[in-house]
Coordinates of C-alpha atoms in Angstrom, one line a residue:
M265 CA -65.9 -36.5 -16.6
D266 CA -63.7 -39.1 -18.2
V267 CA -60.0 -38.0 -18.4
I268 CA -57.7 -40.0 -20.7
E269 CA -54.0 -39.1 -20.7
M270 CA -51.7 -40.1 -23.6
D271 CA -48.0 -39.7 -23.9
G272 CA -47.2 -38.1 -27.3
A273 CA -43.6 -39.2 -27.2
S274 CA -44.5 -42.9 -27.2
H275 CA -47.8 -42.7 -29.1
N276 CA -46.8 -40.5 -32.1
S277 CA -47.6 -42.7 -35.1
V278 CA -50.6 -42.7 -37.5
D279 CA -51.8 -46.0 -36.0
D280 CA -51.9 -44.5 -32.5
I281 CA -54.0 -41.6 -33.8
R282 CA -56.4 -44.0 -35.5
E283 CA -57.0 -45.8 -32.2
L284 CA -57.6 -42.4 -30.6
R285 CA -60.2 -41.6 -33.3
E286 CA -62.0 -44.9 -32.7
S287 CA -62.2 -44.3 -29.0
V288 CA -63.5 -40.8 -29.4
A289 CA -66.7 -42.2 -31.0
Y290 CA -67.8 -43.8 -27.7
A291 CA -69.8 -41.9 -25.1
P292 CA -68.2 -41.0 -21.7
V293 CA -68.6 -43.6 -19.0
S294 CA -68.9 -41.2 -16.1
G295 CA -70.1 -37.6 -16.4
R296 CA -71.0 -35.8 -19.5
S297 CA -67.6 -35.0 -21.1
K298 CA -64.5 -36.8 -22.1
V299 CA -61.1 -35.0 -21.9
Y300 CA -58.1 -36.3 -23.8
I301 CA -54.8 -34.9 -22.6
I302 CA -51.9 -35.5 -25.0
D303 CA -48.6 -34.7 -23.2
E304 CA -45.5 -33.8 -25.2
A305 CA -47.7 -33.1 -28.2
Q306 CA -44.8 -31.7 -30.2
M307 CA -43.5 -35.3 -30.6
L308 CA -46.3 -36.3 -32.9
T309 CA -45.1 -36.9 -36.5
P310 CA -46.5 -34.7 -39.4
Q311 CA -48.3 -37.8 -40.7
A312 CA -50.0 -38.3 -37.3
W313 CA -51.0 -34.6 -37.2
N314 CA -52.5 -34.9 -40.7
A315 CA -54.5 -38.0 -39.6
F316 CA -55.7 -36.1 -36.5
L317 CA -56.5 -32.8 -38.2
K318 CA -60.1 -33.7 -39.3
T319 CA -61.0 -34.9 -35.7
L320 CA -59.6 -31.6 -34.2
E321 CA -61.6 -29.5 -36.7
E322 CA -64.9 -31.3 -36.0
P323 CA -64.6 -33.0 -32.6
P324 CA -67.5 -35.2 -31.4
P325 CA -69.9 -33.6 -28.9
N326 CA -68.8 -33.4 -25.3
T327 CA -65.2 -34.1 -26.2
I328 CA -62.2 -31.9 -25.3
F329 CA -58.6 -32.3 -26.5
V330 CA -55.8 -30.8 -24.4
L331 CA -52.5 -30.6 -26.2
A332 CA -49.7 -30.0 -23.6
T333 CA -46.3 -29.0 -24.9
T334 CA -43.2 -27.2 -23.8
E335 CA -42.3 -26.3 -27.4
P336 CA -45.3 -24.8 -29.0
Q337 CA -43.3 -23.6 -32.0
K338 CA -43.0 -27.2 -33.2
I339 CA -46.8 -27.6 -33.5
L340 CA -48.1 -27.3 -37.1
D341 CA -49.7 -24.0 -37.9
T342 CA -52.8 -25.8 -39.2
V343 CA -53.2 -27.4 -35.8
V344 CA -52.7 -24.2 -33.8
D345 CA -55.3 -22.4 -35.9
R346 CA -57.9 -24.9 -34.8
C347 CA -57.1 -24.6 -31.0
H348 CA -57.3 -22.0 -28.2
R349 CA -53.8 -21.3 -26.9
F350 CA -53.1 -20.8 -23.2
D351 CA -49.6 -20.1 -22.0
F352 CA -48.9 -21.1 -18.4
G353 CA -46.0 -19.9 -16.2
R354 CA -44.1 -21.7 -13.6
P355 CA -45.4 -21.4 -10.0
T356 CA -43.2 -19.5 -7.6
V357 CA -41.5 -21.0 -4.6
E358 CA -44.1 -19.3 -2.4
Q359 CA -47.0 -21.0 -4.3
L360 CA -45.3 -24.4 -4.2
T361 CA -44.8 -24.0 -0.4
V362 CA -48.4 -23.2 0.1
V363 CA -49.5 -26.3 -1.8
L364 CA -47.0 -28.5 0.1
Q365 CA -48.2 -27.1 3.4
R366 CA -51.8 -27.8 2.6
V367 CA -51.0 -31.4 1.5
A368 CA -48.9 -32.0 4.7
Q369 CA -51.7 -30.8 6.9
S370 CA -54.3 -33.0 5.2
E371 CA -52.0 -36.0 5.5
S372 CA -51.0 -35.2 9.1
I373 CA -47.3 -34.8 8.2
E374 CA -45.1 -32.8 10.6
I375 CA -42.6 -30.8 8.6
S376 CA -40.9 -27.5 9.3
P377 CA -41.3 -24.4 7.1
D378 CA -37.6 -24.5 6.2
A379 CA -37.9 -28.1 5.0
L380 CA -41.0 -27.2 2.9
A381 CA -39.1 -24.2 1.4
L382 CA -36.2 -26.4 0.5
I383 CA -38.4 -28.9 -1.3
A384 CA -40.1 -26.1 -3.2
R385 CA -36.8 -24.6 -4.3
H386 CA -35.5 -27.9 -5.5
A387 CA -38.7 -28.5 -7.5
T388 CA -37.8 -25.6 -9.9
G389 CA -41.5 -24.7 -10.5
S390 CA -43.0 -28.1 -10.9
F391 CA -45.9 -29.2 -8.7
R392 CA -45.4 -32.8 -9.7
D393 CA -41.7 -32.8 -8.6
A394 CA -42.5 -31.1 -5.3
L395 CA -45.3 -33.6 -4.4
G396 CA -43.1 -36.5 -5.6
T397 CA -40.3 -35.4 -3.3
L398 CA -42.7 -35.1 -0.4
E399 CA -43.9 -38.6 -1.0
Q400 CA -40.4 -39.9 -1.0
L401 CA -39.7 -38.2 2.3
V402 CA -42.8 -39.7 3.9
T403 CA -41.6 -43.2 2.7
Y404 CA -38.1 -42.5 4.0
T405 CA -38.7 -40.8 7.4
G406 CA -42.4 -41.4 8.2
S407 CA -44.8 -38.6 9.3
S408 CA -42.1 -36.4 10.8
I409 CA -39.7 -34.7 8.4
A410 CA -36.7 -32.5 9.3
V411 CA -34.4 -30.3 7.2
E412 CA -31.6 -32.9 7.5
D413 CA -33.9 -35.5 6.0
V414 CA -34.6 -33.2 3.0
L415 CA -30.9 -32.6 2.5
A416 CA -30.1 -36.3 2.6
V417 CA -32.9 -37.2 0.1
L418 CA -32.2 -34.4 -2.4
G419 CA -28.4 -34.4 -2.0
V420 CA -28.3 -30.6 -2.0
A421 CA -26.0 -28.3 0.1
D422 CA -26.9 -26.8 3.3
D423 CA -27.9 -23.1 3.2
D424 CA -25.4 -22.3 6.0
L425 CA -22.5 -23.5 3.8
L426 CA -23.8 -21.6 0.8
F427 CA -24.0 -18.3 2.8
G428 CA -20.6 -19.1 4.4
A429 CA -19.0 -19.5 1.0
L430 CA -20.3 -16.1 -0.2
D431 CA -19.2 -14.5 3.0
A432 CA -15.7 -15.8 2.6
I433 CA -15.6 -14.4 -1.0
A434 CA -16.9 -11.0 0.1
A435 CA -14.2 -10.9 2.8
H436 CA -11.5 -12.1 0.2
D437 CA -10.6 -14.9 2.6
A438 CA -9.2 -17.8 0.6
R439 CA -8.6 -19.9 3.7
A440 CA -12.3 -19.7 4.7
S441 CA -13.2 -20.6 1.1
L442 CA -11.1 -23.8 1.3
E443 CA -12.7 -24.7 4.6
I444 CA -16.2 -24.4 3.1
A445 CA -15.1 -26.6 0.2
A446 CA -13.8 -29.2 2.7
R447 CA -17.1 -29.1 4.6
L448 CA -19.0 -29.6 1.4
A449 CA -16.9 -32.6 0.5
E450 CA -17.2 -34.1 4.0
T451 CA -21.0 -34.2 3.7
G452 CA -20.5 -37.0 1.1
R453 CA -22.8 -35.3 -1.4
D454 CA -22.0 -34.8 -5.1
L455 CA -19.8 -31.8 -5.4
Q456 CA -21.1 -31.1 -8.9
I457 CA -24.5 -30.6 -7.3
A458 CA -22.9 -28.4 -4.7
A459 CA -21.3 -26.3 -7.4
R460 CA -24.7 -25.9 -9.0
D461 CA -26.2 -24.9 -5.7
L462 CA -23.5 -22.3 -5.2
E463 CA -24.3 -21.0 -8.7
V464 CA -28.0 -20.7 -7.9
H465 CA -27.1 -18.9 -4.6
A466 CA -24.8 -16.4 -6.4
R467 CA -27.4 -15.8 -9.0
E468 CA -30.0 -15.0 -6.3
L469 CA -27.5 -12.5 -4.6
L470 CA -27.0 -10.9 -8.0
V471 CA -30.7 -10.5 -8.6
V472 CA -31.4 -9.2 -5.1
G473 CA -28.5 -6.8 -5.2
T474 CA -29.5 -5.4 -8.6
L475 CA -33.2 -5.1 -7.8
G476 CA -32.6 -3.8 -4.2
G477 CA -34.9 -6.4 -2.7
V478 CA -36.0 -10.0 -2.7
P479 CA -38.5 -10.6 -5.6
S480 CA -41.5 -12.8 -5.2
E481 CA -40.1 -15.8 -7.1
L482 CA -37.1 -16.0 -4.7
R483 CA -39.1 -15.6 -1.4
V484 CA -39.0 -18.7 0.8
T485 CA -39.3 -17.8 4.5
P486 CA -39.0 -14.4 6.2
D487 CA -35.8 -15.4 8.0
R488 CA -34.0 -16.6 4.8
D489 CA -35.3 -13.6 2.8
A490 CA -33.8 -11.2 5.4
R491 CA -30.6 -13.1 5.4
L492 CA -30.4 -13.1 1.6
A493 CA -31.0 -9.3 1.4
E494 CA -28.4 -8.6 4.1
Q495 CA -25.7 -10.7 2.3
A496 CA -26.6 -9.1 -1.0
E497 CA -25.6 -5.7 0.5
R498 CA -22.2 -7.0 1.5
V499 CA -21.3 -9.0 -1.6
D500 CA -20.1 -6.9 -4.6
E501 CA -22.0 -7.5 -7.8
A502 CA -18.7 -7.9 -9.6
D503 CA -17.7 -10.7 -7.3
A504 CA -21.0 -12.5 -7.8
V505 CA -20.7 -12.3 -11.6
R506 CA -17.1 -13.5 -11.5
L507 CA -18.1 -16.4 -9.3
L508 CA -20.8 -17.4 -11.7
D509 CA -18.3 -17.4 -14.6
L510 CA -15.8 -19.5 -12.5
L511 CA -18.4 -22.0 -11.5
G512 CA -19.6 -22.4 -15.1
V513 CA -16.0 -23.2 -16.2
A514 CA -15.6 -25.6 -13.3
M515 CA -18.8 -27.5 -14.1
R516 CA -17.8 -27.9 -17.7
A517 CA -14.4 -29.2 -16.6
I518 CA -16.1 -31.6 -14.2
R519 CA -18.3 -32.9 -17.1
D520 CA -15.1 -33.4 -19.1
G521 CA -13.6 -35.6 -16.4
A522 CA -11.8 -33.2 -14.1
D523 CA -11.7 -33.8 -10.3
P524 CA -14.8 -32.1 -8.8
R525 CA -13.2 -31.1 -5.5
T526 CA -10.2 -29.5 -7.2
Q527 CA -12.4 -27.5 -9.6
L528 CA -14.7 -26.3 -6.7
E529 CA -11.7 -25.3 -4.6
L530 CA -10.1 -23.5 -7.6
S531 CA -13.3 -21.5 -8.3
L532 CA -13.7 -20.4 -4.7
V533 CA -10.0 -19.4 -4.2
K534 CA -10.0 -17.5 -7.5
A535 CA -13.2 -15.7 -6.5
A536 CA -11.8 -14.8 -3.1
T537 CA -8.4 -13.7 -4.3
P538 CA -8.3 -12.0 -7.7
E539 CA -4.5 -11.8 -7.4
V540 CA -4.2 -15.5 -8.4
D541 CA -6.5 -15.1 -11.4
A542 CA -5.0 -13.7 -14.7
S543 CA -8.4 -13.0 -16.3
T544 CA -9.5 -9.5 -17.3
K545 CA -12.4 -9.5 -14.8
A546 CA -9.9 -10.4 -12.0
L547 CA -7.7 -7.5 -13.1
L548 CA -10.7 -5.1 -13.0
A549 CA -11.5 -6.4 -9.5
R550 CA -7.9 -5.7 -8.4
I551 CA -8.1 -2.2 -9.9
A552 CA -11.3 -1.6 -8.0
R553 CA -9.6 -2.7 -4.7
L554 CA -6.8 -0.2 -5.4
E555 CA -9.2 2.6 -6.0
A556 CA -10.9 1.7 -2.6
A557 CA -7.5 1.6 -0.9
L558 CA -6.6 5.1 -2.3
G559 CA -9.8 6.6 -1.0
G560 CA -12.4 5.6 -3.6
A561 CA -12.1 9.0 -5.4
P562 CA -9.7 8.7 -8.4
A563 CA -11.0 11.9 -10.0
A564 CA -10.3 14.1 -7.0
P565 CA -6.5 14.8 -7.7
P566 CA -7.0 16.2 -11.2
A567 CA -9.7 18.6 -9.9
A568 CA -7.4 20.0 -7.3
T569 CA -4.4 20.4 -9.6
P570 CA -5.2 23.6 -11.6
P571 CA -4.3 26.1 -8.7
A572 CA -1.0 24.3 -8.3
A573 CA -0.1 23.9 -12.0
A574 CA 2.6 26.5 -11.9
P575 CA 4.9 25.1 -9.2
P576 CA 5.3 21.7 -10.9
A577 CA 6.2 23.4 -14.1
A578 CA 8.8 25.6 -12.4
A579 CA 10.1 22.8 -10.2
A580 CA 10.6 20.4 -13.2
P581 CA 13.8 21.6 -15.0
A582 CA 14.0 18.2 -16.6
A583 CA 11.0 19.1 -18.8
A584 CA 12.2 22.3 -20.4
P585 CA 15.0 24.1 -18.5
A586 CA 15.6 26.6 -21.3
E587 CA 12.0 27.7 -21.4
A588 CA 11.6 28.0 -17.6
A589 CA 14.1 30.8 -17.3
P590 CA 12.2 33.4 -19.3
A591 CA 9.0 32.6 -17.5
L592 CA 10.6 33.1 -14.1
A593 CA 12.4 36.3 -15.2
A594 CA 9.1 37.8 -16.4
A595 CA 7.1 36.8 -13.3
P596 CA 8.2 39.9 -11.1
S597 CA 6.9 42.4 -13.6
V598 CA 3.2 41.2 -13.5
E599 CA 0.6 40.3 -10.8
P600 CA 1.1 37.3 -8.5
E601 CA -1.4 35.2 -10.6
A602 CA 0.3 36.0 -13.9
P603 CA 2.8 33.0 -14.0
L604 CA -0.1 30.9 -15.2
A605 CA -0.6 33.1 -18.2
A606 CA 3.2 33.5 -18.7
E607 CA 3.5 29.9 -19.7
P608 CA 1.9 30.3 -23.2
P609 CA 4.3 31.8 -25.7
A610 CA 1.6 34.3 -26.8
A611 CA 1.7 36.1 -23.5
T612 CA 5.5 36.6 -23.3
P613 CA 5.8 39.5 -25.8
V614 CA 3.1 41.5 -23.9
Q615 CA 5.0 41.7 -20.6
P616 CA 8.0 43.8 -21.8
A617 CA 5.6 46.4 -23.0
D618 CA 4.7 47.5 -19.4
P619 CA 7.9 49.5 -18.6
P620 CA 7.7 52.0 -21.6
A621 CA 4.0 52.7 -20.9
P622 CA 4.4 55.4 -18.2
A623 CA 6.6 57.7 -20.4
T624 CA 5.0 57.7 -23.8
P625 CA 5.7 60.4 -26.3
A626 CA 3.0 61.6 -28.6
G627 CA 4.2 59.5 -31.4
S628 CA 4.4 56.3 -29.4
A629 CA 1.1 56.7 -27.5
A630 CA -0.9 54.7 -29.9
V631 CA 1.7 51.9 -29.9
A632 CA 1.8 51.8 -26.1
A633 CA -2.0 51.8 -25.9
A634 CA -2.1 48.9 -28.4
A635 CA 0.5 47.0 -26.5
A636 CA -1.2 47.6 -23.2
Q637 CA -4.6 46.5 -24.5
P638 CA -4.0 42.8 -24.5
E639 CA -2.9 42.8 -20.8
P640 CA -6.5 43.4 -19.4
A641 CA -7.7 40.6 -21.7
D642 CA -5.0 38.3 -20.6
A643 CA -5.4 39.1 -16.9
P644 CA -8.8 37.3 -16.4
E645 CA -7.7 34.3 -18.5
P646 CA -5.2 32.4 -16.3
E647 CA -8.0 30.1 -15.0
L648 CA -9.1 29.3 -18.6
A649 CA -5.6 28.7 -19.9
P650 CA -5.4 25.0 -18.9
Q651 CA -8.6 24.2 -20.9
P652 CA -7.0 23.8 -24.4
S653 CA -4.6 21.1 -22.9
A654 CA -6.5 20.0 -19.8
A655 CA -4.8 16.6 -19.6
A656 CA -1.3 18.1 -19.7
V657 CA -2.1 20.7 -17.0
A658 CA -4.3 18.5 -14.8
V659 CA -1.9 15.5 -14.4
T660 CA 1.6 16.3 -13.1
I661 CA 4.6 14.1 -13.0
E662 CA 4.5 14.2 -9.2
Q663 CA 1.1 12.6 -9.2
V664 CA 2.2 9.9 -11.6
A665 CA 5.4 9.2 -9.6
E666 CA 3.3 8.8 -6.4
I667 CA 0.9 6.2 -7.9
W668 CA 3.6 4.4 -10.0
P669 CA 4.2 1.6 -7.4
A670 CA 0.4 0.9 -7.4
V671 CA 0.4 0.8 -11.2
L672 CA 3.2 -1.9 -11.1
E673 CA 1.1 -3.9 -8.6
T674 CA -1.7 -4.3 -11.1
I675 CA 0.4 -6.3 -13.5
S676 CA -0.6 -9.9 -13.3
P677 CA 1.9 -12.6 -12.3
D678 CA 2.1 -14.0 -15.8
Q679 CA 3.6 -10.7 -16.9
S680 CA 6.5 -11.0 -14.5
M681 CA 9.2 -10.1 -17.1
V682 CA 7.3 -6.9 -18.1
C683 CA 7.0 -6.0 -14.4
A684 CA 10.7 -6.6 -13.9
A685 CA 11.5 -4.4 -16.9
L686 CA 9.2 -1.6 -15.8
A687 CA 10.9 -1.7 -12.3
R688 CA 14.1 -0.5 -14.0
A689 CA 12.2 2.5 -15.6
Q690 CA 10.7 5.6 -14.1
P691 CA 8.2 8.3 -15.2
V692 CA 10.1 11.5 -15.9
E693 CA 7.8 14.0 -17.4
M694 CA 4.3 14.9 -18.9
R695 CA 4.7 16.0 -22.5
A696 CA 1.5 17.4 -24.1
G697 CA -0.7 15.1 -22.1
N698 CA 1.6 12.1 -22.7
L699 CA 3.5 10.3 -20.0
V700 CA 7.2 9.8 -20.7
V701 CA 8.6 6.7 -19.1
A702 CA 12.4 6.6 -19.4
F703 CA 14.8 3.6 -19.4
A704 CA 18.5 3.9 -19.0
E705 CA 20.4 4.7 -22.2
D706 CA 22.0 1.2 -22.2
D707 CA 18.7 -0.5 -21.5
S708 CA 17.1 -0.7 -24.9
F709 CA 16.3 -4.4 -24.5
N710 CA 13.8 -3.7 -21.6
R711 CA 12.4 -0.7 -23.5
R712 CA 11.6 -2.8 -26.5
M713 CA 10.1 -5.6 -24.3
V714 CA 7.6 -3.2 -22.8
A715 CA 6.9 -1.0 -25.9
D716 CA 6.2 -4.1 -28.1
N717 CA 3.9 -5.8 -25.5
A718 CA 0.4 -4.8 -26.3
D719 CA -1.1 -6.5 -23.2
A720 CA 1.3 -4.7 -20.9
R721 CA 0.5 -1.3 -22.5
T722 CA -3.2 -2.0 -22.1
V723 CA -2.9 -3.0 -18.4
I724 CA -0.7 0.0 -17.6
G725 CA -3.1 2.4 -19.5
L726 CA -6.1 1.0 -17.6
A727 CA -4.4 1.3 -14.3
L728 CA -3.4 4.9 -14.9
E729 CA -6.8 5.8 -16.1
S730 CA -8.5 4.3 -13.1
L731 CA -6.1 5.9 -10.6
L732 CA -5.8 9.4 -12.3
G733 CA -9.3 9.7 -13.7
V734 CA -7.9 10.7 -17.2
R735 CA -6.7 8.7 -20.1
V736 CA -2.9 9.1 -20.5
K737 CA -0.9 7.9 -23.5
I738 CA 2.6 6.5 -22.6
E739 CA 5.8 7.0 -24.5
Y740 CA 8.9 5.0 -23.8
E741 CA 12.3 6.6 -24.3
L742 CA 16.0 6.0 -23.5
R743 CA 17.6 8.6 -21.3
D744 CA 20.4 9.2 -18.9
L745 CA 18.4 8.9 -15.7
G746 CA 21.3 10.4 -13.7
T747 CA 21.2 13.8 -15.5
A748 CA 18.7 16.1 -17.1
P749 CA 16.4 14.4 -19.6
E750 CA 17.6 16.3 -22.6
A751 CA 20.0 14.6 -24.8
Q752 CA 23.7 15.4 -24.2
E753 CA 26.3 15.1 -26.9
L754 CA 29.4 13.1 -25.9
A755 CA 32.9 14.0 -26.8
G756 CA 34.7 11.5 -29.1
D757 CA 37.0 10.1 -26.3
E758 CA 34.1 9.9 -23.9
L759 CA 32.0 8.0 -26.5
V760 CA 34.8 5.6 -27.1
D761 CA 35.3 5.0 -23.4
R762 CA 31.6 4.3 -23.0
L763 CA 31.5 1.8 -25.9
L764 CA 34.6 0.0 -24.6
E765 CA 32.9 -0.3 -21.2
T766 CA 29.6 -1.4 -22.6
F767 CA 30.9 -4.1 -24.9
D768 CA 34.0 -5.1 -22.8
A769 CA 36.2 -4.4 -25.9
E770 CA 39.8 -3.4 -26.4
E771 CA 41.0 -0.4 -28.4
I772 CA 43.1 -1.3 -31.5
T773 CA 45.8 1.4 -31.9
A774 CA 46.7 2.9 -35.3
P775 CA 50.4 1.8 -35.6
P776 CA 49.6 -2.0 -35.8
A777 CA 47.0 -1.3 -38.4
A778 CA 49.5 0.8 -40.4
A779 CA 52.2 -1.9 -40.1
S780 CA 49.8 -4.6 -41.3
T781 CA 48.8 -2.4 -44.3
A782 CA 52.5 -1.9 -45.1
G783 CA 53.1 -5.6 -44.9
A784 CA 50.2 -6.2 -47.3
D785 CA 51.7 -3.7 -49.8
D786 CA 55.1 -5.4 -49.6
E787 CA 53.5 -8.8 -50.4
A788 CA 51.7 -7.2 -53.4
E789 CA 55.0 -5.8 -54.6
V790 CA 56.7 -9.1 -54.2
E791 CA 54.0 -10.9 -56.2
Q792 CA 53.9 -8.4 -59.0
P793 CA 57.3 -9.4 -60.6
D794 CA 56.3 -13.1 -60.3
F795 CA 53.2 -12.3 -62.3
A796 CA 55.2 -10.3 -64.8
D797 CA 57.7 -13.1 -65.2
D798 CA 55.0 -15.6 -65.8
G799 CA 53.5 -13.4 -68.4
D800 CA 56.7 -12.7 -70.4
P801 CA 55.9 -15.2 -73.1
G802 CA 52.6 -13.5 -73.7
P803 CA 53.8 -10.6 -75.8
E804 CA 56.0 -12.9 -77.9
G805 CA 53.1 -15.1 -78.9
P806 CA 51.0 -14.3 -81.9

């Protein structure tokens, strides 16, 4: 069989196709067939394809044309219709390793399985690249090849450093991450290639963690496969995704001229410590760590609150002191579980109907029976009462006050002014499912700063939702934090004293103002005769 290979990228003109057509007419030298392989066939010009079309449609006997391309969509439809199409996939690392092992044995080359696996991984699915690398190693080292020789020729990072970098990120150890970056730099290899190797390793961890095992295309050696699966269980998928994003940004910056070591160190430190990263993904990672620190069950507190819904309402006179008194006064006249049903206003007129029920005259028997009927219906409903306003009953102000410091910790460092402003406020009540955060009455500046900052509102809302398990809307108000939250009217003198103290002003008394007014009237009276004297000639004129 005669095999003739032609590069379509450099032989893509009509003249090249004419020469091919002339050579096709000759019989094969050895064997019974001639095979023409045109590599990069998509590079042929339309004119060349048109000149080649008749030969493809009626090829000479015993002649086979193989059109190899990586972009079949660029081949003309008229050419594709005259061919049989075969789509080939890339070989796996395992298949490449088997071929390399067979070649090494036939050539009496001593090479370890780890070195073969490293060559196969670096070939990225190409038999030609894998065999070419093996040939370079034989020229470089002779018939005995070690892992260190492969690392030196390929310039890739050691697996131990890659696994160590991801271990440091999983442990949130920034110091260990910097040490790994320093060791990568000390090897003298290109740090951009090291960043790419880290990206490939993070991608493998993400795939293994998502699939729950090492797929066939990632299998190298049993030891490395077991090590990869074990690390995938310890590295959070969110950390792997964030590292991939950070490395992508770092490699773009390196291509634009940034220092490779600085970009690599920055990516590793940001991945290990989300606190120094102001991105949304880093914020979500910090919220996840807060959830884990609080027990990993943010939805548990709301589920346990309905039995204890009455004590917070009675113990919070700041919310509605005037309404709490009737509820407490009516509580002794009903069963111990009735305070839950005594909170709705519809249940309050039913309770006074109990005392007249024992002594009912004939005329009032129907009224007493009608008044006593709703009580049995209300008695089994205390547990269902919170359902119409589940958010208001489930979340109490005590729960919000307990997690409020953790909410402030989620605010990123670039929102330091907002954090400082919120530190001067405090949650005071839950009103119809909305959280009321109060600032001091003279602190309207900080209230506007927080209320007008959309980013801060989003961050606080996400933090509350993650920690409480329910979405809570926030209202910002000005209140006297030293007294009850309800507005208190100030007397006239007290209001003046507070304004003088706030603006550091001095009160102007009435007598000086009256004297100045009298002085102004005198001046007006003095000027009036002058004006009349100046105008005397007026009436005498025509």
